[in-house]
Amino acid sequence: MRILGIETSCDDTGVAIVDHRRRVLAESLHSQTAMHSRYGGVVPELASRDHIARLAPMVDQCCAAAGMELRDLDGVAWTQGPGLAGALLVGASLGPALALGLGIPGLGIHHLEGHLLSPLLDEKPPAFPFLALLCSGGHTQLMEVTGLGAYTLLGDTLDDAAGEAFDKSAKMIGLGYPGGPAISYLAGHGDATRFVLPRPLLHSGDLDFSFSGLKTAVLTLLRKLGVDPHNPVSTEALAPRDRNDLAAGVQAAICEVLCVKAMAAIRMTGHRRLVIAGGVSANILLRGMLGAACANAGVELHCPHPRLCTDNGAMIALAGLLRMLEGEAPRGRELAAQACRVRPRWALESLSPPAPVASAV
Ligand code: KG4
Ligand code: ZN
Protein backbone atom coordinates (compact mmCIF):
# COMPACT_ATOMS: atom_id res chain seq x y z
CA MET A 1 0.00 0.00 0.00
CA ARG A 2 1.48 3.34 -1.06
CA ILE A 3 0.10 6.64 0.18
CA LEU A 4 0.85 10.06 -1.24
CA GLY A 5 1.10 12.83 1.40
CA ILE A 6 0.66 16.52 0.59
CA GLU A 7 1.54 19.36 2.98
CA THR A 8 0.71 22.99 2.11
CA SER A 9 -0.47 24.49 5.40
CA CYS A 10 2.03 27.35 5.57
CA ASP A 11 5.30 28.11 3.81
CA ASP A 12 6.62 24.65 2.93
CA THR A 13 5.38 22.59 -0.01
CA GLY A 14 5.90 18.98 1.07
CA VAL A 15 5.15 15.83 -0.92
CA ALA A 16 6.09 12.23 -0.02
CA ILE A 17 5.11 8.64 -0.68
CA VAL A 18 5.06 6.28 2.31
CA ASP A 19 4.34 2.55 2.11
CA HIS A 20 2.55 0.19 4.53
CA ARG A 21 5.87 -0.66 6.18
CA ARG A 22 6.21 3.05 6.99
CA ARG A 23 9.09 3.44 4.58
CA VAL A 24 9.46 6.82 2.87
CA LEU A 25 9.76 5.79 -0.79
CA ALA A 26 10.25 9.35 -2.07
CA GLU A 27 9.96 12.85 -0.74
CA SER A 28 10.19 16.34 -2.06
CA LEU A 29 10.21 19.57 -0.08
CA HIS A 30 10.30 23.17 -1.14
CA SER A 31 10.80 25.83 1.52
CA GLN A 32 9.51 29.32 0.71
CA THR A 33 11.78 30.86 3.36
CA ALA A 34 13.86 32.85 0.88
CA MET A 35 10.71 34.31 -0.71
CA HIS A 36 9.17 35.42 2.60
CA SER A 37 12.34 36.43 4.44
CA ARG A 38 12.48 39.92 2.91
CA TYR A 39 9.06 40.61 4.48
CA GLY A 40 10.09 39.31 7.92
CA GLY A 41 7.34 36.67 7.96
CA VAL A 42 5.00 34.61 5.79
CA VAL A 43 2.90 36.55 3.23
CA PRO A 44 -0.21 34.32 2.82
CA GLU A 45 -1.03 35.30 -0.78
CA LEU A 46 2.52 34.63 -1.94
CA ALA A 47 2.52 31.31 -0.08
CA SER A 48 -0.64 30.09 -1.88
CA ARG A 49 0.60 31.12 -5.31
CA ASP A 50 3.90 29.35 -4.78
CA HIS A 51 2.17 26.13 -3.61
CA ILE A 52 0.00 26.25 -6.77
CA ALA A 53 3.02 26.58 -9.03
CA ARG A 54 5.01 23.82 -7.36
CA LEU A 55 2.67 21.16 -6.04
CA ALA A 56 1.67 19.19 -9.17
CA PRO A 57 5.25 18.99 -10.56
CA MET A 58 6.47 17.85 -7.13
CA VAL A 59 3.88 15.04 -7.09
CA ASP A 60 5.15 13.87 -10.50
CA GLN A 61 8.73 14.15 -9.30
CA CYS A 62 8.00 12.01 -6.21
CA CYS A 63 6.28 9.32 -8.26
CA ALA A 64 9.24 9.22 -10.64
CA ALA A 65 11.70 9.04 -7.73
CA ALA A 66 9.75 6.12 -6.25
CA GLY A 67 9.72 4.40 -9.68
CA MET A 68 5.93 4.62 -9.81
CA GLU A 69 3.12 6.02 -11.90
CA LEU A 70 0.26 7.97 -10.34
CA ARG A 71 -1.97 4.94 -10.95
CA ASP A 72 0.23 2.86 -8.60
CA LEU A 73 -0.89 4.95 -5.61
CA ASP A 74 -3.35 3.40 -3.14
CA GLY A 75 -4.42 6.55 -1.34
CA VAL A 76 -3.89 10.28 -0.99
CA ALA A 77 -3.63 12.30 2.24
CA TRP A 78 -3.42 16.08 2.41
CA THR A 79 -3.29 18.65 5.22
CA GLN A 80 -6.80 19.95 5.88
CA GLY A 81 -5.83 22.29 8.73
CA PRO A 82 -4.90 24.15 10.82
CA GLY A 83 -2.96 26.73 8.82
CA LEU A 84 -3.38 29.51 6.29
CA ALA A 85 -6.71 29.08 4.48
CA GLY A 86 -5.39 29.93 1.01
CA ALA A 87 -2.33 27.71 1.40
CA LEU A 88 -4.40 24.78 2.73
CA LEU A 89 -6.78 25.12 -0.22
CA VAL A 90 -4.03 24.18 -2.66
CA GLY A 91 -3.52 20.73 -1.08
CA ALA A 92 -7.24 20.37 -0.39
CA SER A 93 -7.92 20.85 -4.11
CA LEU A 94 -5.23 18.69 -5.68
CA GLY A 95 -5.39 15.92 -3.04
CA PRO A 96 -9.10 15.02 -3.43
CA ALA A 97 -8.97 15.63 -7.21
CA LEU A 98 -6.16 13.10 -7.56
CA ALA A 99 -7.87 10.54 -5.32
CA LEU A 100 -11.20 10.95 -7.15
CA GLY A 101 -9.55 10.78 -10.56
CA LEU A 102 -7.58 7.66 -9.65
CA GLY A 103 -10.55 6.02 -7.89
CA ILE A 104 -8.61 5.58 -4.65
CA PRO A 105 -9.37 6.75 -1.08
CA GLY A 106 -8.41 10.22 0.14
CA LEU A 107 -8.24 11.76 3.59
CA GLY A 108 -7.78 15.29 4.97
CA ILE A 109 -5.28 15.23 7.85
CA HIS A 110 -4.74 17.43 10.90
CA HIS A 111 -1.31 19.03 10.51
CA LEU A 112 -0.42 18.52 14.19
CA GLU A 113 -1.46 14.87 14.06
CA GLY A 114 1.14 14.59 11.31
CA HIS A 115 3.80 16.17 13.54
CA LEU A 116 2.73 14.08 16.54
CA LEU A 117 3.01 10.80 14.61
CA SER A 118 6.25 11.68 12.78
CA PRO A 119 8.48 9.71 15.25
CA LEU A 120 6.53 6.62 14.14
CA LEU A 121 8.54 6.80 10.91
CA ASP A 122 11.65 5.91 12.93
CA GLU A 123 13.23 2.47 12.96
CA LYS A 124 12.36 2.25 16.67
CA PRO A 125 8.95 3.93 16.86
CA PRO A 126 7.31 4.73 20.20
CA ALA A 127 4.45 2.48 21.27
CA PHE A 128 1.17 3.97 22.52
CA PRO A 129 0.52 5.43 25.06
CA PHE A 130 2.96 8.33 25.27
CA LEU A 131 3.23 11.94 26.27
CA ALA A 132 3.92 14.41 23.45
CA LEU A 133 5.47 17.85 23.52
CA LEU A 134 4.32 19.55 20.34
CA CYS A 135 6.26 22.70 19.62
CA SER A 136 5.88 24.35 16.24
CA GLY A 137 5.62 27.90 14.96
CA GLY A 138 2.00 28.23 16.06
CA HIS A 139 1.56 25.65 18.84
CA THR A 140 3.15 24.65 22.12
CA GLN A 141 1.15 21.86 23.68
CA LEU A 142 1.55 18.90 26.00
CA MET A 143 -0.65 16.11 24.79
CA GLU A 144 -1.46 12.70 26.24
CA VAL A 145 -1.65 10.20 23.39
CA THR A 146 -3.34 6.90 24.17
CA GLY A 147 -3.80 5.79 20.56
CA LEU A 148 -4.31 7.04 17.01
CA GLY A 149 -6.76 9.95 17.24
CA ALA A 150 -7.01 9.70 21.06
CA TYR A 151 -5.45 12.94 22.23
CA THR A 152 -5.97 14.77 25.53
CA LEU A 153 -4.66 18.30 25.94
CA LEU A 154 -2.74 18.69 29.22
CA GLY A 155 -1.08 22.06 28.68
CA ASP A 156 -1.12 24.84 26.12
CA THR A 157 0.43 28.24 25.57
CA LEU A 158 -1.50 31.18 26.94
CA ASP A 159 -0.01 33.52 24.33
CA ASP A 160 2.96 33.05 21.96
CA ALA A 161 4.13 29.60 20.89
CA ALA A 162 7.77 28.58 21.46
CA GLY A 163 8.52 28.85 17.72
CA GLU A 164 6.93 32.27 17.65
CA ALA A 165 9.13 33.34 20.58
CA PHE A 166 12.21 32.20 18.63
CA ASP A 167 10.99 34.00 15.49
CA LYS A 168 10.05 37.29 17.22
CA SER A 169 13.26 37.42 19.26
CA ALA A 170 15.29 36.68 16.13
CA LYS A 171 13.64 39.54 14.28
CA MET A 172 14.45 41.94 17.12
CA ILE A 173 18.12 41.02 17.12
CA GLY A 174 18.41 41.48 13.37
CA LEU A 175 18.07 37.89 12.18
CA GLY A 176 15.86 36.72 9.32
CA TYR A 177 12.80 34.48 9.28
CA PRO A 178 12.44 31.75 10.51
CA GLY A 179 14.32 32.62 13.65
CA GLY A 180 14.75 29.25 15.36
CA PRO A 181 17.60 27.87 13.24
CA ALA A 182 19.38 31.27 13.18
CA ILE A 183 19.14 31.70 16.98
CA SER A 184 20.30 28.14 17.51
CA TYR A 185 23.33 28.71 15.26
CA LEU A 186 24.39 31.99 16.92
CA ALA A 187 23.71 30.62 20.40
CA GLY A 188 26.46 28.09 19.74
CA HIS A 189 28.91 31.02 19.79
CA GLY A 190 27.30 32.89 22.70
CA ASP A 191 27.29 32.94 26.49
CA ALA A 192 23.85 31.99 27.83
CA THR A 193 24.67 33.25 31.31
CA ARG A 194 25.30 36.89 30.34
CA PHE A 195 21.66 37.87 29.69
CA VAL A 196 19.39 35.78 31.87
CA LEU A 197 15.90 36.07 30.43
CA PRO A 198 12.64 35.26 32.24
CA ARG A 199 11.33 31.68 32.38
CA PRO A 200 7.57 32.37 32.55
CA LEU A 201 5.33 29.92 34.46
CA LEU A 202 8.33 27.67 35.11
CA HIS A 203 7.04 26.49 38.48
CA SER A 204 3.37 27.47 38.08
CA GLY A 205 2.21 24.00 39.11
CA ASP A 206 0.21 23.56 35.90
CA LEU A 207 1.35 22.57 32.41
CA ASP A 208 0.62 25.81 30.57
CA PHE A 209 3.20 27.97 28.83
CA SER A 210 3.60 31.70 28.27
CA PHE A 211 6.30 33.12 26.03
CA SER A 212 5.13 36.66 25.28
CA GLY A 213 7.08 38.13 28.24
CA LEU A 214 10.28 36.97 26.59
CA LYS A 215 10.00 39.42 23.71
CA THR A 216 9.40 42.30 26.15
CA ALA A 217 12.53 41.25 28.05
CA VAL A 218 14.56 41.11 24.81
CA LEU A 219 13.19 44.52 23.84
CA THR A 220 14.22 46.04 27.18
CA LEU A 221 17.70 44.52 26.95
CA LEU A 222 18.19 45.83 23.42
CA ARG A 223 17.23 49.34 24.49
CA LYS A 224 19.78 49.11 27.31
CA LEU A 225 22.37 48.17 24.68
CA GLY A 226 21.41 51.33 22.74
CA VAL A 227 19.58 49.46 19.96
CA ASP A 228 16.16 50.33 18.56
CA PRO A 229 14.55 46.86 18.06
CA HIS A 230 12.04 48.27 15.56
CA ASN A 231 14.69 49.75 13.30
CA PRO A 232 16.44 47.15 11.10
CA VAL A 233 19.45 49.46 10.55
CA SER A 234 19.89 49.70 14.32
CA THR A 235 19.45 45.96 15.00
CA GLU A 236 21.88 45.08 12.22
CA ALA A 237 24.47 47.27 13.97
CA LEU A 238 24.24 45.15 17.14
CA ALA A 239 27.72 43.97 18.15
CA PRO A 240 28.24 40.30 17.14
CA ARG A 241 29.10 39.31 20.71
CA ASP A 242 25.92 40.94 22.06
CA ARG A 243 23.84 39.23 19.35
CA ASN A 244 25.36 35.82 20.09
CA ASP A 245 24.90 36.21 23.85
CA LEU A 246 21.28 37.36 23.39
CA ALA A 247 20.61 34.40 21.07
CA ALA A 248 22.08 32.05 23.67
CA GLY A 249 19.98 33.66 26.42
CA VAL A 250 16.74 33.37 24.41
CA GLN A 251 17.42 29.76 23.46
CA ALA A 252 18.30 28.78 27.04
CA ALA A 253 15.12 30.37 28.44
CA ILE A 254 12.76 28.73 25.90
CA CYS A 255 14.41 25.31 26.12
CA GLU A 256 14.47 25.29 29.91
CA VAL A 257 10.75 26.06 30.13
CA LEU A 258 9.90 23.37 27.55
CA CYS A 259 12.08 20.81 29.30
CA VAL A 260 10.89 21.53 32.85
CA LYS A 261 7.21 21.46 31.81
CA ALA A 262 7.56 18.27 29.77
CA MET A 263 9.22 16.51 32.70
CA ALA A 264 6.55 17.84 35.08
CA ALA A 265 3.93 16.34 32.76
CA ILE A 266 5.79 13.03 32.84
CA ARG A 267 5.74 13.06 36.64
CA MET A 268 2.06 14.04 36.79
CA THR A 269 0.87 11.41 34.32
CA GLY A 270 3.34 8.59 35.04
CA HIS A 271 4.03 8.06 31.31
CA ARG A 272 7.32 6.33 30.51
CA ARG A 273 7.62 7.58 26.93
CA LEU A 274 8.05 11.17 25.74
CA VAL A 275 7.73 12.20 22.11
CA ILE A 276 8.76 15.64 20.88
CA ALA A 277 7.62 16.96 17.52
CA GLY A 278 7.21 20.15 15.49
CA GLY A 279 9.81 22.60 14.16
CA VAL A 280 11.25 23.56 17.56
CA SER A 281 11.97 19.88 18.32
CA ALA A 282 14.85 20.19 15.80
CA ASN A 283 16.64 22.37 18.36
CA ILE A 284 19.83 20.67 19.49
CA LEU A 285 19.89 22.21 22.98
CA LEU A 286 16.28 21.12 23.61
CA ARG A 287 17.03 17.58 22.41
CA GLY A 288 20.10 17.46 24.64
CA MET A 289 18.31 18.80 27.73
CA LEU A 290 15.39 16.42 27.31
CA GLY A 291 17.75 13.55 26.53
CA ALA A 292 19.56 14.08 29.85
CA ALA A 293 16.34 14.62 31.86
CA CYS A 294 14.69 11.52 30.38
CA ALA A 295 17.76 9.35 30.93
CA ASN A 296 17.78 10.51 34.54
CA ALA A 297 14.10 9.71 35.00
CA GLY A 298 14.23 6.37 33.16
CA VAL A 299 11.92 7.69 30.43
CA GLU A 300 12.22 6.79 26.72
CA LEU A 301 12.67 9.91 24.57
CA HIS A 302 11.58 9.80 20.92
CA CYS A 303 12.63 12.66 18.64
CA PRO A 304 11.78 12.69 14.93
CA HIS A 305 14.70 12.74 12.52
CA PRO A 306 15.67 16.47 12.27
CA ARG A 307 14.43 16.60 8.66
CA LEU A 308 11.00 15.41 9.86
CA CYS A 309 10.71 17.98 12.69
CA THR A 310 9.71 20.83 10.39
CA ASP A 311 6.81 20.62 7.94
CA ASN A 312 7.01 17.79 5.40
CA GLY A 313 4.84 15.52 3.27
CA ALA A 314 5.96 12.24 4.88
CA MET A 315 4.25 12.94 8.21
CA ILE A 316 0.97 13.64 6.38
CA ALA A 317 1.31 10.47 4.29
CA LEU A 318 1.99 8.50 7.49
CA ALA A 319 -1.06 9.87 9.32
CA GLY A 320 -3.16 9.07 6.22
CA LEU A 321 -1.67 5.58 5.99
CA LEU A 322 -2.34 4.75 9.66
CA ARG A 323 -5.93 5.96 9.46
CA MET A 324 -6.60 4.21 6.14
CA LEU A 325 -5.17 0.95 7.52
CA GLU A 326 -7.82 1.23 10.26
CA GLY A 327 -10.54 1.56 7.62
CA GLU A 328 -10.97 5.33 7.47
CA ALA A 329 -10.70 5.53 3.71
CA PRO A 330 -13.39 7.65 2.05
CA ARG A 331 -14.01 7.32 -1.67
CA GLY A 332 -16.59 8.61 -4.11
CA ARG A 333 -19.22 11.00 -2.80
CA GLU A 334 -17.82 11.03 0.72
CA LEU A 335 -14.40 11.91 -0.65
CA ALA A 336 -15.82 14.55 -3.01
CA ALA A 337 -17.38 16.28 0.00
CA GLN A 338 -13.86 16.87 1.34
CA ALA A 339 -12.70 18.72 -1.78
CA CYS A 340 -11.71 22.33 -1.02
CA ARG A 341 -12.76 21.84 2.60
CA VAL A 342 -10.17 23.43 4.88
CA ARG A 343 -10.06 24.03 8.63
CA PRO A 344 -7.69 26.94 9.32
CA ARG A 345 -8.50 26.66 13.04
CA TRP A 346 -8.86 23.12 14.29
CA ALA A 347 -8.09 21.75 17.76
CA LEU A 348 -6.05 18.54 17.77
CA GLU A 349 -7.85 17.20 20.84
CA SER A 350 -11.15 17.33 18.91
CA LEU A 351 -9.98 14.45 16.67
CA SER A 352 -11.36 10.95 17.08
CA PRO A 353 -9.86 7.53 16.46
CA PRO A 354 -10.21 6.31 12.85
CA ALA A 355 -13.82 5.86 11.83
CA PRO A 356 -14.10 2.95 9.34
CA VAL A 357 -16.27 3.81 6.35
CA ALA A 358 -18.30 1.51 4.11
CA SER A 359 -16.05 2.21 1.13
CA ALA A 360 -12.87 1.21 3.00
CA VAL A 361 -9.74 -0.04 1.16
O1 KG4 B 1 6.49 22.78 12.64
P1 KG4 B 1 6.98 23.91 11.85
O2 KG4 B 1 7.94 23.64 10.71
O3 KG4 B 1 5.82 24.76 11.26
C1 KG4 B 1 4.62 24.97 11.94
O4 KG4 B 1 3.77 24.06 11.91
O5 KG4 B 1 4.53 26.05 12.55
O6 KG4 B 1 7.69 24.91 12.88
C2 KG4 B 1 8.28 26.10 12.49
C3 KG4 B 1 8.92 26.73 13.71
C4 KG4 B 1 9.47 28.13 13.45
O7 KG4 B 1 9.02 28.98 14.47
C5 KG4 B 1 10.98 27.94 13.53
O8 KG4 B 1 11.67 29.09 13.99
C6 KG4 B 1 11.09 26.80 14.51
O9 KG4 B 1 10.02 25.94 14.17
N1 KG4 B 1 12.35 26.06 14.36
C7 KG4 B 1 13.30 26.01 15.33
C8 KG4 B 1 14.38 25.26 14.80
N2 KG4 B 1 14.04 24.87 13.54
C9 KG4 B 1 12.80 25.37 13.29
N3 KG4 B 1 13.31 26.52 16.57
C10 KG4 B 1 14.42 26.31 17.31
N4 KG4 B 1 15.48 25.62 16.87
C11 KG4 B 1 15.52 25.08 15.64
N5 KG4 B 1 16.59 24.40 15.23
ZN1 ZN C 1 4.14 22.31 11.35
PDB file of N, CA and C and ligand atoms in Angstrom, residues 9 111-112 115 136 279 310-311 315, ligand 2:
ATOM      1  N   SER A   9       0.278  23.674   4.437  1.00  0.00           N
ATOM      2  CA  SER A   9      -0.468  24.492   5.402  1.00  0.00           C
ATOM      3  C   SER A   9       0.129  25.877   5.628  1.00  0.00           C
ATOM      4  N   HIS A 111      -2.752  18.787  10.607  1.00  0.00           N
ATOM      5  CA  HIS A 111      -1.312  19.033  10.506  1.00  0.00           C
ATOM      6  C   HIS A 111      -0.557  18.586  11.768  1.00  0.00           C
ATOM      7  N   LEU A 112      -1.129  18.870  12.943  1.00  0.00           N
ATOM      8  CA  LEU A 112      -0.415  18.519  14.185  1.00  0.00           C
ATOM      9  C   LEU A 112      -0.455  17.021  14.458  1.00  0.00           C
ATOM     10  N   HIS A 115       2.590  15.934  12.730  1.00  0.00           N
ATOM     11  CA  HIS A 115       3.796  16.169  13.542  1.00  0.00           C
ATOM     12  C   HIS A 115       3.897  15.127  14.659  1.00  0.00           C
ATOM     13  N   SER A 136       5.688  23.885  17.609  1.00  0.00           N
ATOM     14  CA  SER A 136       5.876  24.347  16.239  1.00  0.00           C
ATOM     15  C   SER A 136       5.824  25.866  16.240  1.00  0.00           C
ATOM     16  N   GLY A 279       8.561  21.943  14.559  1.00  0.00           N
ATOM     17  CA  GLY A 279       9.809  22.605  14.157  1.00  0.00           C
ATOM     18  C   GLY A 279      10.801  22.818  15.279  1.00  0.00           C
ATOM     19  N   THR A 310      10.440  19.729  11.035  1.00  0.00           N
ATOM     20  CA  THR A 310       9.714  20.830  10.393  1.00  0.00           C
ATOM     21  C   THR A 310       8.721  20.233   9.384  1.00  0.00           C
ATOM     22  N   ASP A 311       7.907  21.106   8.787  1.00  0.00           N
ATOM     23  CA  ASP A 311       6.812  20.616   7.939  1.00  0.00           C
ATOM     24  C   ASP A 311       7.320  19.769   6.762  1.00  0.00           C
ATOM     25  N   MET A 315       5.055  13.083   6.984  1.00  0.00           N
ATOM     26  CA  MET A 315       4.245  12.942   8.206  1.00  0.00           C
ATOM     27  C   MET A 315       2.747  12.926   7.860  1.00  0.00           C
TER      28      MET A 315
HETATM   29 ZN    ZN B   2       4.144  22.312  11.348  1.00  0.00          ZN
END
